[in-house]
């Protein structure tokens, strides 16, 4: 495996983690906003 390939895998994995964190953050925002309406 070349350095370029390992670097691309690291970038893809980092993007996946970032997307997961953003998804959880969005769900938390929706839950808190829906609770405030009630």
Tab-separated table of N, CA and C in Angstrom:
chain	number	residue	atom	x	y	z
A	1	UNK	N	0.852	-1.204	0.000
A	1	UNK	CA	0.000	0.000	0.000
A	1	UNK	C	0.885	1.250	0.000
A	2	UNK	N	0.602	2.170	-0.888
A	2	UNK	CA	1.403	3.391	-0.967
A	2	UNK	C	0.943	4.407	0.074
A	3	UNK	N	1.742	5.439	0.253
A	3	UNK	CA	1.398	6.486	1.225
A	3	UNK	C	0.135	7.213	0.772
A	4	UNK	N	-0.006	7.387	-0.557
A	4	UNK	CA	-1.169	8.086	-1.097
A	4	UNK	C	-2.457	7.321	-0.805
A	5	UNK	N	-2.405	5.987	-0.964
A	5	UNK	CA	-3.595	5.170	-0.704
A	5	UNK	C	-3.981	5.212	0.762
A	6	UNK	N	-2.986	5.102	1.647
A	6	UNK	CA	-3.277	5.134	3.088
A	6	UNK	C	-3.809	6.503	3.491
A	7	UNK	N	-3.309	7.557	2.839
A	7	UNK	CA	-3.764	8.919	3.131
A	7	UNK	C	-5.225	9.081	2.719
A	8	UNK	N	-5.585	8.539	1.552
A	8	UNK	CA	-6.969	8.619	1.078
A	8	UNK	C	-7.913	7.867	2.010
A	9	UNK	N	-7.456	6.711	2.523
A	9	UNK	CA	-8.278	5.932	3.452
A	9	UNK	C	-8.495	6.725	4.738
A	10	UNK	N	-7.439	7.390	5.216
A	10	UNK	CA	-7.555	8.196	6.440
A	10	UNK	C	-8.534	9.343	6.227
A	11	UNK	N	-8.467	9.988	5.053
A	11	UNK	CA	-9.365	11.114	4.748
A	11	UNK	C	-10.810	10.627	4.663
A	12	UNK	N	-11.011	9.461	4.019
A	12	UNK	CA	-12.368	8.912	3.898
A	12	UNK	C	-12.923	8.535	5.262
A	13	UNK	N	-12.085	7.934	6.116
A	13	UNK	CA	-12.527	7.539	7.450
A	13	UNK	C	-12.847	8.773	8.288
A	14	UNK	N	-12.026	9.818	8.167
A	14	UNK	CA	-12.254	11.068	8.895
A	14	UNK	C	-13.558	11.720	8.459
A	15	UNK	N	-13.835	11.668	7.155
A	15	UNK	CA	-15.078	12.231	6.642
A	15	UNK	C	-16.286	11.464	7.146
A	16	UNK	N	-16.132	10.139	7.257
A	16	UNK	CA	-17.225	9.300	7.753
A	16	UNK	C	-17.532	9.627	9.207
A	17	UNK	N	-16.482	9.792	10.012
A	17	UNK	CA	-16.660	10.143	11.431
A	17	UNK	C	-17.303	11.521	11.540
A	18	UNK	N	-16.848	12.470	10.708
A	18	UNK	CA	-17.382	13.833	10.738
A	18	UNK	C	-18.866	13.835	10.381
A	19	UNK	N	-19.241	13.058	9.366
A	19	UNK	CA	-20.650	12.973	8.965
A	19	UNK	C	-21.502	12.376	10.074
A	20	UNK	N	-20.963	11.373	10.768
A	20	UNK	CA	-21.704	10.737	11.864
A	20	UNK	C	-21.934	11.730	12.998
A	21	UNK	N	-20.897	12.514	13.330
A	21	UNK	CA	-21.007	13.503	14.407
A	21	UNK	C	-22.029	14.572	14.034
A	22	UNK	N	-21.985	15.032	12.777
A	22	UNK	CA	-22.937	16.046	12.325
A	22	UNK	C	-24.363	15.503	12.350
A	23	UNK	N	-24.522	14.226	11.978
A	23	UNK	CA	-25.848	13.601	11.980
A	23	UNK	C	-26.406	13.534	13.394
A	24	UNK	N	-25.571	13.123	14.354
A	24	UNK	CA	-25.997	13.052	15.757
A	24	UNK	C	-26.333	14.451	16.273
A	25	UNK	N	-25.510	15.448	15.892
A	25	UNK	CA	-25.742	16.824	16.332
A	25	UNK	C	-27.072	17.345	15.791
A	26	UNK	N	-27.369	17.032	14.514
A	26	UNK	CA	-28.634	17.465	13.911
A	26	UNK	C	-29.821	16.817	14.603
A	27	UNK	N	-29.712	15.536	14.939
A	27	UNK	CA	-30.802	14.831	15.631
A	27	UNK	C	-31.030	15.448	17.003
A	28	UNK	N	-29.942	15.774	17.700
A	28	UNK	CA	-30.065	16.394	19.026
A	28	UNK	C	-30.749	17.750	18.924
A	29	UNK	N	-30.409	18.535	17.894
A	29	UNK	CA	-31.023	19.848	17.703
A	29	UNK	C	-32.519	19.702	17.425
A	30	UNK	N	-32.900	18.716	16.614
A	30	UNK	CA	-34.316	18.492	16.287
A	30	UNK	C	-35.081	18.066	17.535
A	31	UNK	N	-34.476	17.190	18.345
A	31	UNK	CA	-35.138	16.705	19.563
A	31	UNK	C	-35.338	17.850	20.549
A	32	UNK	N	-34.308	18.681	20.734
A	32	UNK	CA	-34.409	19.788	21.691
A	32	UNK	C	-35.426	20.825	21.209
A	33	UNK	N	-35.461	21.091	19.898
A	33	UNK	CA	-36.409	22.079	19.367
A	33	UNK	C	-37.839	21.561	19.479
A	34	UNK	N	-38.036	20.259	19.283
A	34	UNK	CA	-39.386	19.689	19.385
A	34	UNK	C	-39.847	19.677	20.840
A	35	UNK	N	-38.902	19.504	21.764
A	35	UNK	CA	-39.264	19.509	23.185
A	35	UNK	C	-39.636	20.921	23.634
A	36	UNK	N	-38.974	21.940	23.064
A	36	UNK	CA	-39.278	23.323	23.437
A	36	UNK	C	-40.672	23.722	22.959
A	37	UNK	N	-41.108	23.182	21.805
A	37	UNK	CA	-42.430	23.510	21.272
A	37	UNK	C	-43.525	22.964	22.180
A	38	UNK	N	-43.279	21.812	22.797
A	38	UNK	CA	-44.273	21.211	23.693
A	38	UNK	C	-44.275	21.927	25.021
